[in-house]
Structure formats: C-alpha cells, structure tokens
Amino acid sequence: LEAGDRKVSMRHPFMLPSVAVIDPMLTLSLPRAVTVDTGLDALTQCIEPYVCCVPNPMIDAISMAGIVAGAGALRRVVDDGSDIDAREQMCLCSYYGGLSLANAKLGAVHGFSGTLGGLLHAPHGAICASLLPHSWTINIAALEGRVAAEDPALAARALERYAQVARAITGNADATVQDGIAWIVDLCEYCGVPGLGSLGLKESDFASVVEKSKQSSSMKGNCVALNDAELTAMLKLAM
C-alpha cells in the first residue's frame, strides 16, 4: 500500500490464513522479468535476516535453507520458466524468506525499498534487485573499516555471517565475502537487472530518500548502522 510518499505493508490478525498452499505450478506462466524481480527479492529476504543485527538460531536454519534453494534455482528458472523443480525451489526460497523476515529483521535493501517504492512507483522486486549487490559492498566496507576499528568483535561476527552466505551461494567452501559480492553482481548482470536511474531515481532525490529510509524498521535491522554518506554511496552504486 502507498502511504503518502512511501510504500508500507498492511498487517492484521484477520489477514492470517488458516492454511497456505504454495503451488509452483501456478508460477509457470510468470514472465521472465517478474521471475527475476520476485526471485531476487525472495533471495534478499533470506539473506538479510541471516546477516541482520538480531539473528537467532531458528531463523538461521530457515533463512540458510532459502539461500541455498534460491541461489541454486534462480538462474535455472530465468533460463527456463517451465523448469518445475527450479520453480519449486524458488517457492521454497520465497516461503522461507517470509518466515525469516517475520521472526528476525531485514536490512538496508528493504530499508530503502519502501521509500523508493513510493517515490518511483516501481515494482518492489525490481528495487530490491537493484540494491542487493551494493548493500553487500557498503556493509562489508563499513564492517572491515570503521566498525572493525570501533568494535572488532562485532565486525568479525558480522563478516563471518557474510562469509557463510558467500560459501552457500557460490557452492565454494573457501569463498570469501568478496567472492559473494562477485557472485551476486554476476547474477544481477545475467538477469538484466536495471539500475535505479532507469527506474526514475535522480541524484537530487538522494538526501530525501536517505533521511526517510533511516526511519524504517527494516533499516534498523541492518547488520551495522550506516551513516548518511554510506547510504548515499549505496544509492549512487545502484544507479
């Protein structure tokens, strides 16, 4: 829902279903672009809870299962929308992401997405896809730099979580956080993810977007509190 100049979710106990049926057959007709946007959003909704500032053991297991499912299936389903096994894996990725974000936190990608959705009137998934690789770049730079100097233990814990995700998405037991960034960048390029500039964002919007996004609950779940310069840099990279 749009609320003024941002998109917000609508929640109420009466909206909770007694039964949820997730049928990959119903996704076979999804166009490629929608498959890309929703698929990368689902993957993001598993990654962000895993690396958020308040993880927990139950969600670690669920979100990691979603990360593995999404990372292994997204290229396949983008190449062949009729691949029912890949469609099922992406449905699981989406389901696990929903469980994860409801029981942990998200991060900077979703912290920006509500504000940008209201401003640009662009699909939520497309915005998240544009931001995903750059959230890694900015968060890891902050952790390796100023956070490591201020709180080495916090930086080490957060970076290890990113390394665990990097190993999961690449399938390489020796993968580093930089390998994880490279894998996500390559995936987004392969999928043809557009930049935020092509969705209508202008540099003159940056200050307002940063200020509004800092107030979002998702941004407050980011692994580290990013300053205005770091948030602005993320938007510039995503253009």
C-alpha atoms as a PDB file:
ATOM      1  CA  LEU A   1       0.000   0.000   0.000  1.00  0.00           C
ATOM      2  CA  GLU A   2       1.128   3.551  -0.632  1.00  0.00           C
ATOM      3  CA  ALA A   3       1.030   5.823   2.411  1.00  0.00           C
ATOM      4  CA  GLY A   4       1.882   9.330   1.335  1.00  0.00           C
ATOM      5  CA  ASP A   5       5.341   9.183  -0.166  1.00  0.00           C
ATOM      6  CA  ARG A   6       6.277   5.615   0.723  1.00  0.00           C
ATOM      7  CA  LYS A   7       5.035   2.066   0.382  1.00  0.00           C
ATOM      8  CA  VAL A   8       4.082   0.217   3.546  1.00  0.00           C
ATOM      9  CA  SER A   9       2.807  -3.252   4.333  1.00  0.00           C
ATOM     10  CA  MET A  10      -0.692  -3.874   5.629  1.00  0.00           C
ATOM     11  CA  ARG A  11      -0.947  -6.280   8.571  1.00  0.00           C
ATOM     12  CA  HIS A  12      -3.791  -7.533  10.752  1.00  0.00           C
ATOM     13  CA  PRO A  13      -4.533 -10.773  12.634  1.00  0.00           C
ATOM     14  CA  PHE A  14      -7.611 -11.238  10.443  1.00  0.00           C
ATOM     15  CA  MET A  15      -5.299 -11.491   7.408  1.00  0.00           C
ATOM     16  CA  LEU A  16      -3.501 -14.568   8.772  1.00  0.00           C
ATOM     17  CA  PRO A  17      -4.671 -17.634   6.819  1.00  0.00           C
ATOM     18  CA  SER A  18      -5.604 -20.949   8.372  1.00  0.00           C
ATOM     19  CA  VAL A  19      -3.857 -22.744   5.519  1.00  0.00           C
ATOM     20  CA  ALA A  20      -1.367 -21.509   2.904  1.00  0.00           C
ATOM     21  CA  VAL A  21      -0.960 -23.568  -0.276  1.00  0.00           C
ATOM     22  CA  ILE A  22       2.228 -22.910  -2.233  1.00  0.00           C
ATOM     23  CA  ASP A  23       1.938 -24.478  -5.680  1.00  0.00           C
ATOM     24  CA  PRO A  24       4.852 -23.998  -8.107  1.00  0.00           C
ATOM     25  CA  MET A  25       2.539 -24.943 -10.991  1.00  0.00           C
ATOM     26  CA  LEU A  26       0.839 -21.574 -10.543  1.00  0.00           C
ATOM     27  CA  THR A  27       4.142 -19.784 -11.242  1.00  0.00           C
ATOM     28  CA  LEU A  28       4.900 -21.447 -14.588  1.00  0.00           C
ATOM     29  CA  SER A  29       3.330 -18.597 -16.572  1.00  0.00           C
ATOM     30  CA  LEU A  30       5.252 -15.823 -14.798  1.00  0.00           C
ATOM     31  CA  PRO A  31       7.082 -13.619 -17.332  1.00  0.00           C
ATOM     32  CA  ARG A  32      10.861 -13.583 -17.175  1.00  0.00           C
ATOM     33  CA  ALA A  33      11.041 -10.029 -15.762  1.00  0.00           C
ATOM     34  CA  VAL A  34       8.615 -10.837 -12.954  1.00  0.00           C
ATOM     35  CA  THR A  35      10.502 -14.064 -12.252  1.00  0.00           C
ATOM     36  CA  VAL A  36      13.751 -12.088 -11.948  1.00  0.00           C
ATOM     37  CA  ASP A  37      12.337  -9.371  -9.705  1.00  0.00           C
ATOM     38  CA  THR A  38      10.396 -11.634  -7.380  1.00  0.00           C
ATOM     39  CA  GLY A  39      13.183 -14.210  -7.328  1.00  0.00           C
ATOM     40  CA  LEU A  40      15.865 -11.735  -6.315  1.00  0.00           C
ATOM     41  CA  ASP A  41      13.517 -10.241  -3.728  1.00  0.00           C
ATOM     42  CA  ALA A  42      12.903 -13.713  -2.276  1.00  0.00           C
ATOM     43  CA  LEU A  43      16.644 -14.361  -2.125  1.00  0.00           C
ATOM     44  CA  THR A  44      17.178 -10.973  -0.459  1.00  0.00           C
ATOM     45  CA  GLN A  45      14.506 -11.806   2.117  1.00  0.00           C
ATOM     46  CA  CYS A  46      16.548 -14.847   3.099  1.00  0.00           C
ATOM     47  CA  ILE A  47      19.961 -13.150   3.047  1.00  0.00           C
ATOM     48  CA  GLU A  48      19.055 -10.041   5.044  1.00  0.00           C
ATOM     49  CA  PRO A  49      17.610 -11.899   8.074  1.00  0.00           C
ATOM     50  CA  TYR A  50      20.703 -14.128   8.155  1.00  0.00           C
ATOM     51  CA  VAL A  51      23.083 -11.154   8.325  1.00  0.00           C
ATOM     52  CA  CYS A  52      20.816  -8.810  10.316  1.00  0.00           C
ATOM     53  CA  CYS A  53      21.727  -7.310  13.687  1.00  0.00           C
ATOM     54  CA  VAL A  54      19.433  -9.645  15.656  1.00  0.00           C
ATOM     55  CA  PRO A  55      19.768 -13.160  14.200  1.00  0.00           C
ATOM     56  CA  ASN A  56      18.527 -16.235  16.029  1.00  0.00           C
ATOM     57  CA  PRO A  57      19.259 -19.960  15.644  1.00  0.00           C
ATOM     58  CA  MET A  58      15.822 -20.976  14.328  1.00  0.00           C
ATOM     59  CA  ILE A  59      15.825 -18.336  11.594  1.00  0.00           C
ATOM     60  CA  ASP A  60      19.468 -19.051  10.774  1.00  0.00           C
ATOM     61  CA  ALA A  61      18.437 -22.565   9.721  1.00  0.00           C
ATOM     62  CA  ILE A  62      15.358 -21.449   7.777  1.00  0.00           C
ATOM     63  CA  SER A  63      16.975 -18.499   6.015  1.00  0.00           C
ATOM     64  CA  MET A  64      20.062 -20.516   5.058  1.00  0.00           C
ATOM     65  CA  ALA A  65      17.829 -23.193   3.526  1.00  0.00           C
ATOM     66  CA  GLY A  66      16.186 -20.432   1.489  1.00  0.00           C
ATOM     67  CA  ILE A  67      19.532 -19.007   0.431  1.00  0.00           C
ATOM     68  CA  VAL A  68      20.696 -22.398  -0.830  1.00  0.00           C
ATOM     69  CA  ALA A  69      17.402 -23.032  -2.637  1.00  0.00           C
ATOM     70  CA  GLY A  70      17.291 -19.616  -4.300  1.00  0.00           C
ATOM     71  CA  ALA A  71      20.943 -19.495  -5.259  1.00  0.00           C
ATOM     72  CA  GLY A  72      20.714 -22.884  -6.922  1.00  0.00           C
ATOM     73  CA  ALA A  73      17.452 -22.303  -8.772  1.00  0.00           C
ATOM     74  CA  LEU A  74      17.200 -18.680  -9.880  1.00  0.00           C
ATOM     75  CA  ARG A  75      19.412 -18.854 -12.963  1.00  0.00           C
ATOM     76  CA  ARG A  76      17.722 -22.081 -13.992  1.00  0.00           C
ATOM     77  CA  VAL A  77      14.226 -20.653 -13.778  1.00  0.00           C
ATOM     78  CA  VAL A  78      15.257 -17.445 -15.549  1.00  0.00           C
ATOM     79  CA  ASP A  79      16.637 -19.565 -18.397  1.00  0.00           C
ATOM     80  CA  ASP A  80      13.668 -21.932 -18.492  1.00  0.00           C
ATOM     81  CA  GLY A  81      10.421 -20.833 -16.900  1.00  0.00           C
ATOM     82  CA  SER A  82       8.995 -24.332 -17.390  1.00  0.00           C
ATOM     83  CA  ASP A  83      11.598 -25.924 -15.095  1.00  0.00           C
ATOM     84  CA  ILE A  84       9.193 -27.113 -12.403  1.00  0.00           C
ATOM     85  CA  ASP A  85      11.930 -28.184  -9.992  1.00  0.00           C
ATOM     86  CA  ALA A  86      13.507 -24.723 -10.152  1.00  0.00           C
ATOM     87  CA  ARG A  87      10.074 -23.157  -9.718  1.00  0.00           C
ATOM     88  CA  GLU A  88       9.517 -25.299  -6.604  1.00  0.00           C
ATOM     89  CA  GLN A  89      12.888 -24.303  -5.168  1.00  0.00           C
ATOM     90  CA  MET A  90      12.070 -20.622  -5.698  1.00  0.00           C
ATOM     91  CA  CYS A  91       8.703 -21.121  -3.996  1.00  0.00           C
ATOM     92  CA  LEU A  92      10.556 -22.579  -1.019  1.00  0.00           C
ATOM     93  CA  CYS A  93      13.010 -19.678  -1.096  1.00  0.00           C
ATOM     94  CA  SER A  94      10.091 -17.239  -1.009  1.00  0.00           C
ATOM     95  CA  TYR A  95       8.337 -19.161   1.789  1.00  0.00           C
ATOM     96  CA  TYR A  96      11.487 -19.387   3.901  1.00  0.00           C
ATOM     97  CA  GLY A  97      12.111 -15.689   3.333  1.00  0.00           C
ATOM     98  CA  GLY A  98       8.662 -14.829   4.640  1.00  0.00           C
ATOM     99  CA  LEU A  99       9.215 -16.899   7.761  1.00  0.00           C
ATOM    100  CA  SER A 100      12.628 -15.331   8.242  1.00  0.00           C
ATOM    101  CA  LEU A 101      11.671 -11.679   7.930  1.00  0.00           C
ATOM    102  CA  ALA A 102       8.697 -12.214  10.254  1.00  0.00           C
ATOM    103  CA  ASN A 103      10.919 -13.619  13.002  1.00  0.00           C
ATOM    104  CA  ALA A 104      14.163 -11.652  12.580  1.00  0.00           C
ATOM    105  CA  LYS A 105      14.929  -8.381  10.782  1.00  0.00           C
ATOM    106  CA  LEU A 106      15.758  -7.244   7.271  1.00  0.00           C
ATOM    107  CA  GLY A 107      18.349  -4.626   6.302  1.00  0.00           C
ATOM    108  CA  ALA A 108      19.334  -1.751   4.057  1.00  0.00           C
ATOM    109  CA  VAL A 109      17.815  -3.149   0.852  1.00  0.00           C
ATOM    110  CA  HIS A 110      14.344  -3.265   2.344  1.00  0.00           C
ATOM    111  CA  GLY A 111      15.114  -0.168   4.381  1.00  0.00           C
ATOM    112  CA  PHE A 112      15.321   1.764   1.120  1.00  0.00           C
ATOM    113  CA  SER A 113      12.612  -0.129  -0.762  1.00  0.00           C
ATOM    114  CA  GLY A 114       9.592   1.403   0.963  1.00  0.00           C
ATOM    115  CA  THR A 115      10.733   4.955   0.358  1.00  0.00           C
ATOM    116  CA  LEU A 116      11.857   4.257  -3.203  1.00  0.00           C
ATOM    117  CA  GLY A 117       8.657   2.383  -3.998  1.00  0.00           C
ATOM    118  CA  GLY A 118       6.551   5.375  -3.023  1.00  0.00           C
ATOM    119  CA  LEU A 119       8.783   7.774  -4.915  1.00  0.00           C
ATOM    120  CA  LEU A 120       9.338   5.810  -8.106  1.00  0.00           C
ATOM    121  CA  HIS A 121       6.122   3.746  -8.276  1.00  0.00           C
ATOM    122  CA  ALA A 122       8.348   0.898  -9.424  1.00  0.00           C
ATOM    123  CA  PRO A 123       7.914  -2.808  -8.599  1.00  0.00           C
ATOM    124  CA  HIS A 124       9.210  -3.710  -5.150  1.00  0.00           C
ATOM    125  CA  GLY A 125      11.209  -6.642  -6.506  1.00  0.00           C
ATOM    126  CA  ALA A 126      12.950  -4.520  -9.133  1.00  0.00           C
ATOM    127  CA  ILE A 127      14.060  -2.017  -6.485  1.00  0.00           C
ATOM    128  CA  CYS A 128      15.376  -4.745  -4.197  1.00  0.00           C
ATOM    129  CA  ALA A 129      17.217  -6.423  -7.063  1.00  0.00           C
ATOM    130  CA  SER A 130      18.905  -3.137  -7.976  1.00  0.00           C
ATOM    131  CA  LEU A 131      20.126  -2.615  -4.413  1.00  0.00           C
ATOM    132  CA  LEU A 132      21.151  -6.144  -3.386  1.00  0.00           C
ATOM    133  CA  PRO A 133      24.784  -6.298  -4.595  1.00  0.00           C
ATOM    134  CA  HIS A 134      25.502  -2.756  -3.422  1.00  0.00           C
ATOM    135  CA  SER A 135      24.200  -3.425   0.071  1.00  0.00           C
ATOM    136  CA  TRP A 136      26.906  -6.069   0.351  1.00  0.00           C
ATOM    137  CA  THR A 137      29.580  -3.686  -0.932  1.00  0.00           C
ATOM    138  CA  ILE A 138      28.690  -0.890   1.504  1.00  0.00           C
ATOM    139  CA  ASN A 139      28.004  -3.085   4.533  1.00  0.00           C
ATOM    140  CA  ILE A 140      31.216  -5.069   4.129  1.00  0.00           C
ATOM    141  CA  ALA A 141      33.292  -1.920   3.598  1.00  0.00           C
ATOM    142  CA  ALA A 142      31.813  -0.439   6.798  1.00  0.00           C
ATOM    143  CA  LEU A 143      32.430  -3.649   8.749  1.00  0.00           C
ATOM    144  CA  GLU A 144      36.000  -4.024   7.532  1.00  0.00           C
ATOM    145  CA  GLY A 145      36.738  -0.325   8.118  1.00  0.00           C
ATOM    146  CA  ARG A 146      35.189   1.808  10.824  1.00  0.00           C
ATOM    147  CA  VAL A 147      33.308  -0.973  12.630  1.00  0.00           C
ATOM    148  CA  ALA A 148      36.434  -3.148  12.874  1.00  0.00           C
ATOM    149  CA  ALA A 149      38.244  -0.193  14.450  1.00  0.00           C
ATOM    150  CA  GLU A 150      35.417   0.576  16.894  1.00  0.00           C
ATOM    151  CA  ASP A 151      34.182  -2.920  17.756  1.00  0.00           C
ATOM    152  CA  PRO A 152      36.377  -5.720  16.350  1.00  0.00           C
ATOM    153  CA  ALA A 153      34.228  -8.496  17.816  1.00  0.00           C
ATOM    154  CA  LEU A 154      31.033  -7.169  16.214  1.00  0.00           C
ATOM    155  CA  ALA A 155      32.764  -6.724  12.865  1.00  0.00           C
ATOM    156  CA  ALA A 156      34.205 -10.245  12.975  1.00  0.00           C
ATOM    157  CA  ARG A 157      30.813 -11.820  13.775  1.00  0.00           C
ATOM    158  CA  ALA A 158      29.015  -9.938  11.030  1.00  0.00           C
ATOM    159  CA  LEU A 159      31.709 -10.600   8.425  1.00  0.00           C
ATOM    160  CA  GLU A 160      31.655 -14.307   9.253  1.00  0.00           C
ATOM    161  CA  ARG A 161      27.931 -14.361   8.559  1.00  0.00           C
ATOM    162  CA  TYR A 162      28.523 -12.754   5.177  1.00  0.00           C
ATOM    163  CA  ALA A 163      31.259 -15.323   4.522  1.00  0.00           C
ATOM    164  CA  GLN A 164      28.831 -18.134   5.374  1.00  0.00           C
ATOM    165  CA  VAL A 165      26.336 -16.751   2.862  1.00  0.00           C
ATOM    166  CA  ALA A 166      29.116 -16.379   0.270  1.00  0.00           C
ATOM    167  CA  ARG A 167      30.046 -20.031   0.693  1.00  0.00           C
ATOM    168  CA  ALA A 168      26.404 -21.067   0.357  1.00  0.00           C
ATOM    169  CA  ILE A 169      25.592 -19.089  -2.786  1.00  0.00           C
ATOM    170  CA  THR A 170      28.826 -19.917  -4.612  1.00  0.00           C
ATOM    171  CA  GLY A 171      28.998 -23.535  -3.543  1.00  0.00           C
ATOM    172  CA  ASN A 172      32.659 -22.937  -2.722  1.00  0.00           C
ATOM    173  CA  ALA A 173      33.759 -23.882   0.788  1.00  0.00           C
ATOM    174  CA  ASP A 174      36.650 -21.424   0.517  1.00  0.00           C
ATOM    175  CA  ALA A 175      34.630 -18.457  -0.765  1.00  0.00           C
ATOM    176  CA  THR A 176      35.250 -15.021   0.749  1.00  0.00           C
ATOM    177  CA  VAL A 177      32.853 -12.120   1.174  1.00  0.00           C
ATOM    178  CA  GLN A 178      34.330 -10.599  -1.971  1.00  0.00           C
ATOM    179  CA  ASP A 179      33.531 -13.808  -3.845  1.00  0.00           C
ATOM    180  CA  GLY A 180      29.968 -13.418  -2.572  1.00  0.00           C
ATOM    181  CA  ILE A 181      29.770  -9.885  -3.933  1.00  0.00           C
ATOM    182  CA  ALA A 182      31.133 -11.029  -7.293  1.00  0.00           C
ATOM    183  CA  TRP A 183      28.585 -13.850  -7.475  1.00  0.00           C
ATOM    184  CA  ILE A 184      25.653 -11.522  -6.759  1.00  0.00           C
ATOM    185  CA  VAL A 185      26.896  -8.894  -9.228  1.00  0.00           C
ATOM    186  CA  ASP A 186      27.247 -11.592 -11.899  1.00  0.00           C
ATOM    187  CA  LEU A 187      23.758 -12.933 -11.152  1.00  0.00           C
ATOM    188  CA  CYS A 188      22.197  -9.473 -11.410  1.00  0.00           C
ATOM    189  CA  GLU A 189      24.011  -8.781 -14.677  1.00  0.00           C
ATOM    190  CA  TYR A 190      22.952 -12.171 -16.041  1.00  0.00           C
ATOM    191  CA  CYS A 191      19.346 -11.431 -15.136  1.00  0.00           C
ATOM    192  CA  GLY A 192      19.491  -7.944 -16.686  1.00  0.00           C
ATOM    193  CA  VAL A 193      18.616  -6.085 -13.503  1.00  0.00           C
ATOM    194  CA  PRO A 194      18.170  -2.358 -14.263  1.00  0.00           C
ATOM    195  CA  GLY A 195      19.728   0.406 -12.200  1.00  0.00           C
ATOM    196  CA  LEU A 196      17.649   2.714 -10.037  1.00  0.00           C
ATOM    197  CA  GLY A 197      18.331   5.528 -12.503  1.00  0.00           C
ATOM    198  CA  SER A 198      16.378   3.690 -15.181  1.00  0.00           C
ATOM    199  CA  LEU A 199      13.508   3.354 -12.706  1.00  0.00           C
ATOM    200  CA  GLY A 200      13.408   7.142 -12.306  1.00  0.00           C
ATOM    201  CA  LEU A 201      15.676   7.931  -9.355  1.00  0.00           C
ATOM    202  CA  LYS A 202      17.650  11.196  -9.601  1.00  0.00           C
ATOM    203  CA  GLU A 203      20.688  12.267  -7.603  1.00  0.00           C
ATOM    204  CA  SER A 204      18.659  15.224  -6.362  1.00  0.00           C
ATOM    205  CA  ASP A 205      16.436  12.680  -4.586  1.00  0.00           C
ATOM    206  CA  PHE A 206      19.262  11.103  -2.591  1.00  0.00           C
ATOM    207  CA  ALA A 207      19.172  13.299   0.523  1.00  0.00           C
ATOM    208  CA  SER A 208      15.420  12.963   0.978  1.00  0.00           C
ATOM    209  CA  VAL A 209      15.454   9.213   0.317  1.00  0.00           C
ATOM    210  CA  VAL A 210      18.254   8.665   2.837  1.00  0.00           C
ATOM    211  CA  GLU A 211      16.543  10.728   5.527  1.00  0.00           C
ATOM    212  CA  LYS A 212      13.204   8.964   5.149  1.00  0.00           C
ATOM    213  CA  SER A 213      14.716   5.484   4.835  1.00  0.00           C
ATOM    214  CA  LYS A 214      16.707   5.804   8.060  1.00  0.00           C
ATOM    215  CA  GLN A 215      13.405   5.711   9.960  1.00  0.00           C
ATOM    216  CA  SER A 216      12.245   2.378   8.555  1.00  0.00           C
ATOM    217  CA  SER A 217      12.158  -0.706  10.757  1.00  0.00           C
ATOM    218  CA  SER A 218      13.997  -2.685   8.081  1.00  0.00           C
ATOM    219  CA  MET A 219      16.911  -0.234   8.024  1.00  0.00           C
ATOM    220  CA  LYS A 220      17.189  -0.581  11.799  1.00  0.00           C
ATOM    221  CA  GLY A 221      17.728  -4.314  11.298  1.00  0.00           C
ATOM    222  CA  ASN A 222      20.814  -3.800   9.129  1.00  0.00           C
ATOM    223  CA  CYS A 223      23.937  -5.551  10.393  1.00  0.00           C
ATOM    224  CA  VAL A 224      25.501  -2.161  11.121  1.00  0.00           C
ATOM    225  CA  ALA A 225      24.005   1.325  11.420  1.00  0.00           C
ATOM    226  CA  LEU A 226      25.073   3.031   8.207  1.00  0.00           C
ATOM    227  CA  ASN A 227      25.746   6.760   8.175  1.00  0.00           C
ATOM    228  CA  ASP A 228      24.378   9.202   5.611  1.00  0.00           C
ATOM    229  CA  ALA A 229      27.497   9.049   3.459  1.00  0.00           C
ATOM    230  CA  GLU A 230      27.374   5.259   3.302  1.00  0.00           C
ATOM    231  CA  LEU A 231      23.661   5.211   2.478  1.00  0.00           C
ATOM    232  CA  THR A 232      24.185   7.807  -0.224  1.00  0.00           C
ATOM    233  CA  ALA A 233      27.063   5.790  -1.660  1.00  0.00           C
ATOM    234  CA  MET A 234      24.787   2.749  -1.860  1.00  0.00           C
ATOM    235  CA  LEU A 235      22.240   4.703  -3.909  1.00  0.00           C
ATOM    236  CA  LYS A 236      24.956   6.003  -6.218  1.00  0.00           C
ATOM    237  CA  LEU A 237      26.258   2.485  -6.844  1.00  0.00           C
ATOM    238  CA  ALA A 238      22.723   1.282  -7.596  1.00  0.00           C
ATOM    239  CA  MET A 239      22.090   3.922 -10.256  1.00  0.00           C
END
